Amino acid sequence: MPQDVLQDMFDLIDIQPWIKNHSGELTDLWNICDTREEQLLLKTLISDFCMFDQQKEILACKKIDEKIQSWGLSYKNTWIVATANAGEVDGSTAGLQKLKNKIHPTDDWHLRTIGNIPAAVAKIKDGDTIVLFDDFIGSGKTMVRKKNWLNSLLEKEKIKEVKYYFLAFSGMKFGIDHIRLNTGCEVYSHISLQKAITEKYDVLEASHMTTTMRTIEAKLGVTYKRKKIAEYSLGYEESEALYCVQNDNCPNNVFPILWWPLLKDGTRLRTLLTRAG
């Protein structure tokens, strides 16, 4: 291994301690790069990665509790609803399980959490407040779509007077803005993330970096389990996300080079992150 590459490994482990358990995956990632420039781009991005670990989770739950109190919401007429579909266990369900005993007073608030949208319809009444919760906001389109879906279900039950808020542990700034613009509701995400390239670097440098990233992405398999890599270039909706909950499913908004498990020649790639579905 060249000395500069070895130094990359040491530097990244120092910046991102979780990388220590993925030295093989990191080596494979470096090995598919054809140029030093490609390796340095990956090093820059991984250095900026936000791994949502236990300490970040504890702080996020604390800040969400404070936000709910500052909004003046009452457990007597408020429901915190995960954006999951019926029978689905996703990030919103898992996140709400972590949050449910962190809102004060806990004995009252934990009874006001609902694990999926269809289950909420039987409990919500006219005049209630709904807090839609997801662990991570990507483009924001899913949250808006889920709000509209819940609205349509409630209207079938003749429930029309409800107020919405949106909550997340973390989210992309452009996605958070999308929710505000399209719903007119208040949105709170404890962590707000910029697009990792185009919102951080000047236009010329960002253009060069995205071109380099697309060159790296061209080494990945064109399709995988009926998904097309072109739909995930720079992350879904070109989100340029650098975020994952530790030991959890990677969002598709993340650069696919970190989770797409197939190379163009059909061989498997050991990836830093894992995405199922």
Tab-separated table of C-alpha atoms in Angstrom:
chain	number	residue	atom	x	y	z
A	1	MET	CA	0.000	0.000	0.000
A	2	PRO	CA	1.492	3.395	-0.992
A	3	GLN	CA	2.484	5.612	1.898
A	4	ASP	CA	0.019	8.366	0.979
A	5	VAL	CA	-2.868	5.881	0.919
A	6	LEU	CA	-1.793	4.440	4.252
A	7	GLN	CA	-1.764	7.970	5.646
A	8	ASP	CA	-5.327	8.416	4.327
A	9	MET	CA	-6.411	5.443	6.402
A	10	PHE	CA	-4.798	6.789	9.568
A	11	ASP	CA	-6.234	10.272	8.992
A	12	LEU	CA	-9.770	8.999	8.438
A	13	ILE	CA	-9.710	6.713	11.469
A	14	ASP	CA	-8.595	9.705	13.541
A	15	ILE	CA	-11.418	11.896	12.183
A	16	GLN	CA	-14.090	9.173	11.956
A	17	PRO	CA	-13.465	6.495	14.632
A	18	TRP	CA	-16.209	4.235	13.199
A	19	ILE	CA	-14.020	3.745	10.110
A	20	LYS	CA	-11.680	1.596	12.215
A	21	ASN	CA	-14.079	-1.334	11.859
A	22	HIS	CA	-14.239	-0.924	8.062
A	23	SER	CA	-10.598	-0.958	6.973
A	24	GLY	CA	-11.247	-3.661	4.370
A	25	GLU	CA	-14.159	-1.760	2.858
A	26	LEU	CA	-12.119	1.444	2.807
A	27	THR	CA	-9.241	-0.355	1.073
A	28	ASP	CA	-11.627	-1.700	-1.595
A	29	LEU	CA	-13.002	1.794	-2.132
A	30	TRP	CA	-9.539	3.257	-2.612
A	31	ASN	CA	-8.576	0.408	-4.951
A	32	ILE	CA	-11.363	1.146	-7.434
A	33	CYS	CA	-10.106	4.708	-7.835
A	34	ASP	CA	-7.994	5.277	-10.946
A	35	THR	CA	-6.437	8.545	-9.802
A	36	ARG	CA	-5.161	10.142	-6.648
A	37	GLU	CA	-7.675	12.948	-7.227
A	38	GLU	CA	-10.544	10.467	-6.883
A	39	GLN	CA	-9.100	9.124	-3.634
A	40	LEU	CA	-8.662	12.627	-2.227
A	41	LEU	CA	-12.265	13.509	-3.091
A	42	LEU	CA	-13.493	10.461	-1.187
A	43	LYS	CA	-11.225	11.334	1.719
A	44	THR	CA	-12.654	14.875	1.849
A	45	LEU	CA	-16.245	13.656	1.801
A	46	ILE	CA	-15.780	10.854	4.328
A	47	SER	CA	-14.017	13.320	6.647
A	48	ASP	CA	-17.201	15.427	6.600
A	49	PHE	CA	-19.507	12.457	7.208
A	50	CYS	CA	-22.093	12.763	9.987
A	51	MET	CA	-22.494	9.433	11.779
A	52	PHE	CA	-25.521	9.661	14.068
A	53	ASP	CA	-24.205	7.805	17.104
A	54	GLN	CA	-25.573	7.367	20.619
A	55	GLN	CA	-24.291	10.728	21.853
A	56	LYS	CA	-25.924	12.573	18.959
A	57	GLU	CA	-29.138	10.623	19.578
A	58	ILE	CA	-29.234	11.625	23.241
A	59	LEU	CA	-28.769	15.298	22.390
A	60	ALA	CA	-31.319	15.148	19.550
A	61	CYS	CA	-33.979	13.681	21.837
A	62	LYS	CA	-33.271	16.375	24.435
A	63	LYS	CA	-33.568	19.170	21.880
A	64	ILE	CA	-36.754	17.725	20.377
A	65	ASP	CA	-38.298	17.629	23.856
A	66	GLU	CA	-37.370	21.292	24.285
A	67	LYS	CA	-38.831	22.159	20.880
A	68	ILE	CA	-42.152	20.452	21.644
A	69	GLN	CA	-42.341	22.390	24.914
A	70	SER	CA	-41.505	25.672	23.137
A	71	TRP	CA	-44.236	25.013	20.561
A	72	GLY	CA	-46.632	24.801	23.492
A	73	LEU	CA	-47.979	21.413	22.464
A	74	SER	CA	-50.039	19.395	24.934
A	75	TYR	CA	-50.233	15.626	25.204
A	76	LYS	CA	-53.988	16.025	25.682
A	77	ASN	CA	-54.602	16.813	22.011
A	78	THR	CA	-51.325	16.028	20.211
A	79	TRP	CA	-50.206	12.860	18.426
A	80	ILE	CA	-46.647	12.134	17.336
A	81	VAL	CA	-46.975	9.942	14.258
A	82	ALA	CA	-44.203	8.014	12.488
A	83	THR	CA	-44.352	8.340	8.695
A	84	ALA	CA	-44.231	4.550	8.197
A	85	ASN	CA	-46.778	2.574	6.219
A	86	ALA	CA	-48.907	-0.087	7.928
A	87	GLY	CA	-46.925	-3.228	8.753
A	88	GLU	CA	-43.646	-1.466	7.972
A	89	VAL	CA	-40.663	-1.047	10.271
A	90	ASP	CA	-38.531	1.803	8.968
A	91	GLY	CA	-36.360	4.616	10.283
A	92	SER	CA	-39.346	6.630	11.473
A	93	THR	CA	-40.660	3.705	13.539
A	94	ALA	CA	-37.250	2.926	15.020
A	95	GLY	CA	-36.593	6.596	15.738
A	96	LEU	CA	-39.955	7.125	17.403
A	97	GLN	CA	-39.284	4.156	19.675
A	98	LYS	CA	-36.137	5.937	20.871
A	99	LEU	CA	-37.969	9.238	21.278
A	100	LYS	CA	-41.196	8.090	22.940
A	101	ASN	CA	-39.942	8.155	26.542
A	102	LYS	CA	-37.918	11.364	26.136
A	103	ILE	CA	-40.800	13.853	25.878
A	104	HIS	CA	-41.876	15.283	29.227
A	105	PRO	CA	-44.011	14.392	31.091
A	106	THR	CA	-43.024	10.931	29.842
A	107	ASP	CA	-45.875	9.036	31.507
A	108	ASP	CA	-48.339	11.027	29.420
A	109	TRP	CA	-46.455	11.633	26.162
A	110	HIS	CA	-45.406	8.039	25.465
A	111	LEU	CA	-49.099	7.167	25.090
A	112	ARG	CA	-49.398	9.807	22.358
A	113	THR	CA	-47.009	8.185	19.871
A	114	ILE	CA	-48.273	6.151	16.908
A	115	GLY	CA	-46.032	3.832	14.879
A	116	ASN	CA	-47.515	4.324	11.399
A	117	ILE	CA	-49.900	6.568	9.484
A	118	PRO	CA	-52.897	4.216	9.008
A	119	ALA	CA	-52.962	3.460	12.743
A	120	ALA	CA	-53.232	7.183	13.465
A	121	VAL	CA	-56.544	7.564	11.631
A	122	ALA	CA	-58.481	5.672	14.318
A	123	LYS	CA	-57.197	7.968	17.079
A	124	ILE	CA	-57.058	11.483	15.643
A	125	LYS	CA	-60.051	13.749	16.202
A	126	ASP	CA	-61.084	17.150	14.905
A	127	GLY	CA	-59.045	19.867	16.572
A	128	ASP	CA	-56.056	17.618	17.281
A	129	THR	CA	-52.448	18.452	16.508
A	130	ILE	CA	-50.321	16.020	14.490
A	131	VAL	CA	-46.535	15.925	14.684
A	132	LEU	CA	-45.240	13.888	11.752
A	133	PHE	CA	-41.910	12.307	12.664
A	134	ASP	CA	-39.139	10.770	10.597
A	135	ASP	CA	-35.601	10.005	11.671
A	136	PHE	CA	-34.108	11.680	8.567
A	137	ILE	CA	-35.406	14.204	6.047
A	138	GLY	CA	-33.842	13.818	2.615
A	139	SER	CA	-35.493	15.722	-0.227
A	140	GLY	CA	-38.532	16.448	1.979
A	141	LYS	CA	-40.873	15.070	-0.678
A	142	THR	CA	-41.683	11.936	1.331
A	143	MET	CA	-42.804	13.946	4.355
A	144	VAL	CA	-45.032	16.159	2.210
A	145	ARG	CA	-46.480	13.114	0.470
A	146	LYS	CA	-47.154	11.368	3.792
A	147	LYS	CA	-48.877	14.464	5.165
A	148	ASN	CA	-51.137	14.598	2.109
A	149	TRP	CA	-51.861	10.878	2.430
A	150	LEU	CA	-52.801	11.211	6.105
A	151	ASN	CA	-54.994	14.189	5.227
A	152	SER	CA	-56.860	12.145	2.635
A	153	LEU	CA	-57.417	9.304	5.114
A	154	LEU	CA	-58.708	11.703	7.750
A	155	GLU	CA	-61.057	13.422	5.291
A	156	LYS	CA	-62.691	10.068	4.581
A	157	GLU	CA	-63.448	9.951	8.315
A	158	LYS	CA	-64.882	13.496	8.171
A	159	ILE	CA	-61.919	14.891	10.127
A	160	LYS	CA	-60.813	18.197	8.636
A	161	GLU	CA	-59.624	20.481	11.450
A	162	VAL	CA	-56.100	19.386	12.370
A	163	LYS	CA	-52.791	21.211	12.700
A	164	TYR	CA	-49.440	19.811	11.543
A	165	TYR	CA	-45.846	20.065	12.730
A	166	PHE	CA	-42.829	18.155	11.382
A	167	LEU	CA	-39.968	16.638	13.388
A	168	ALA	CA	-36.772	14.765	12.580
A	169	PHE	CA	-33.512	13.867	14.249
A	170	SER	CA	-31.611	15.037	11.165
A	171	GLY	CA	-32.296	16.370	7.694
A	172	MET	CA	-30.990	18.005	4.560
A	173	LYS	CA	-31.482	21.773	4.611
A	174	PHE	CA	-32.984	21.817	1.120
A	175	GLY	CA	-35.459	19.097	2.171
A	176	ILE	CA	-36.448	20.964	5.318
A	177	ASP	CA	-37.018	24.089	3.222
A	178	HIS	CA	-39.132	22.043	0.781
A	179	ILE	CA	-41.456	20.947	3.594
A	180	ARG	CA	-41.863	24.507	4.894
A	181	LEU	CA	-42.553	25.855	1.407
A	182	ASN	CA	-45.096	23.178	0.496
A	183	THR	CA	-46.971	22.891	3.790
A	184	GLY	CA	-46.621	26.267	5.502
A	185	CYS	CA	-45.959	24.333	8.719
A	186	GLU	CA	-43.197	24.510	11.290
A	187	VAL	CA	-40.374	22.025	10.837
A	188	TYR	CA	-37.673	21.108	13.326
A	189	SER	CA	-34.635	18.965	12.599
A	190	HIS	CA	-31.986	18.797	15.298
A	191	ILE	CA	-29.208	18.383	12.720
A	192	SER	CA	-29.440	20.355	9.465
A	193	LEU	CA	-27.037	19.255	6.722
A	194	GLN	CA	-25.810	21.060	3.626
A	195	LYS	CA	-25.326	19.348	0.304
A	196	ALA	CA	-21.777	18.101	0.722
A	197	ILE	CA	-20.388	19.647	-2.469
A	198	THR	CA	-22.591	22.224	-4.185
A	199	GLU	CA	-23.612	24.042	-0.995
A	200	LYS	CA	-20.113	24.004	0.478
A	201	TYR	CA	-17.758	24.914	-2.373
A	202	ASP	CA	-17.732	27.675	-4.984
A	203	VAL	CA	-19.311	26.957	-8.356
A	204	LEU	CA	-16.158	26.054	-10.275
A	205	GLU	CA	-14.708	23.800	-7.575
A	206	ALA	CA	-18.083	22.151	-6.966
A	207	SER	CA	-18.492	21.466	-10.684
A	208	HIS	CA	-15.088	19.815	-10.823
A	209	MET	CA	-15.808	17.736	-7.709
A	210	THR	CA	-19.174	16.511	-8.987
A	211	THR	CA	-17.590	15.562	-12.307
A	212	THR	CA	-14.967	13.560	-10.425
A	213	MET	CA	-17.651	11.880	-8.325
A	214	ARG	CA	-19.633	10.892	-11.420
A	215	THR	CA	-16.424	9.375	-12.827
A	216	ILE	CA	-16.150	7.248	-9.688
A	217	GLU	CA	-19.834	6.336	-9.886
A	218	ALA	CA	-19.312	5.122	-13.452
A	219	LYS	CA	-17.366	2.192	-11.963
A	220	LEU	CA	-20.532	0.961	-10.222
A	221	GLY	CA	-23.056	-1.490	-11.644
A	222	VAL	CA	-25.634	0.138	-13.912
A	223	THR	CA	-28.454	-1.731	-12.168
A	224	TYR	CA	-28.866	-3.552	-8.868
A	225	LYS	CA	-32.064	-5.326	-7.826
A	226	ARG	CA	-34.042	-3.404	-10.466
A	227	LYS	CA	-32.630	-0.084	-9.293
A	228	LYS	CA	-30.676	2.123	-11.697
A	229	ILE	CA	-27.524	3.843	-10.518
A	230	ALA	CA	-28.440	6.872	-12.649
A	231	GLU	CA	-31.385	7.544	-10.315
A	232	TYR	CA	-29.048	7.746	-7.330
A	233	SER	CA	-26.142	9.726	-8.782
A	234	LEU	CA	-24.841	12.067	-6.053
A	235	GLY	CA	-27.539	10.508	-3.852
A	236	TYR	CA	-31.273	10.358	-4.533
A	237	GLU	CA	-32.536	13.707	-5.884
A	238	GLU	CA	-28.833	14.697	-5.992
A	239	SER	CA	-29.002	15.213	-2.241
A	240	GLU	CA	-25.223	14.862	-1.742
A	241	ALA	CA	-25.908	13.554	1.749
A	242	LEU	CA	-23.192	12.395	4.118
A	243	TYR	CA	-25.270	10.906	6.921
A	244	CYS	CA	-26.261	7.610	8.497
A	245	VAL	CA	-27.504	6.347	11.837
A	246	GLN	CA	-24.812	4.129	13.312
A	247	ASN	CA	-25.511	0.418	12.718
A	248	ASP	CA	-28.653	1.285	10.756
A	249	ASN	CA	-29.902	1.388	7.172
A	250	CYS	CA	-28.179	3.952	4.976
A	251	PRO	CA	-30.475	6.565	3.366
A	252	ASN	CA	-30.525	6.499	-0.429
A	253	ASN	CA	-29.768	10.245	-0.334
A	254	VAL	CA	-26.152	9.368	0.489
A	255	PHE	CA	-23.569	9.219	-2.311
A	256	PRO	CA	-24.040	5.706	-3.778
A	257	ILE	CA	-20.303	5.027	-3.831
A	258	LEU	CA	-20.669	4.485	-0.078
A	259	TRP	CA	-23.488	1.892	-0.285
A	260	TRP	CA	-24.025	0.562	-3.853
A	261	PRO	CA	-22.720	-3.045	-3.552
A	262	LEU	CA	-22.040	-3.938	-7.186
A	263	LEU	CA	-19.289	-2.955	-9.606
A	264	LYS	CA	-19.762	-2.483	-13.336
A	265	ASP	CA	-18.077	-5.818	-14.109
A	266	GLY	CA	-20.584	-7.624	-11.901
A	267	THR	CA	-18.310	-8.243	-8.904
A	268	ARG	CA	-19.409	-7.355	-5.382
A	269	LEU	CA	-18.026	-4.302	-3.626
A	270	ARG	CA	-17.583	-4.274	0.133
A	271	THR	CA	-19.200	-0.990	1.094
A	272	LEU	CA	-18.658	1.340	4.040
A	273	LEU	CA	-22.422	1.555	4.597
A	274	THR	CA	-25.280	-0.893	4.114
A	275	ARG	CA	-28.612	-0.165	2.495
A	276	ALA	CA	-31.440	-2.685	2.374
A	277	GLY	CA	-34.405	-1.944	0.147
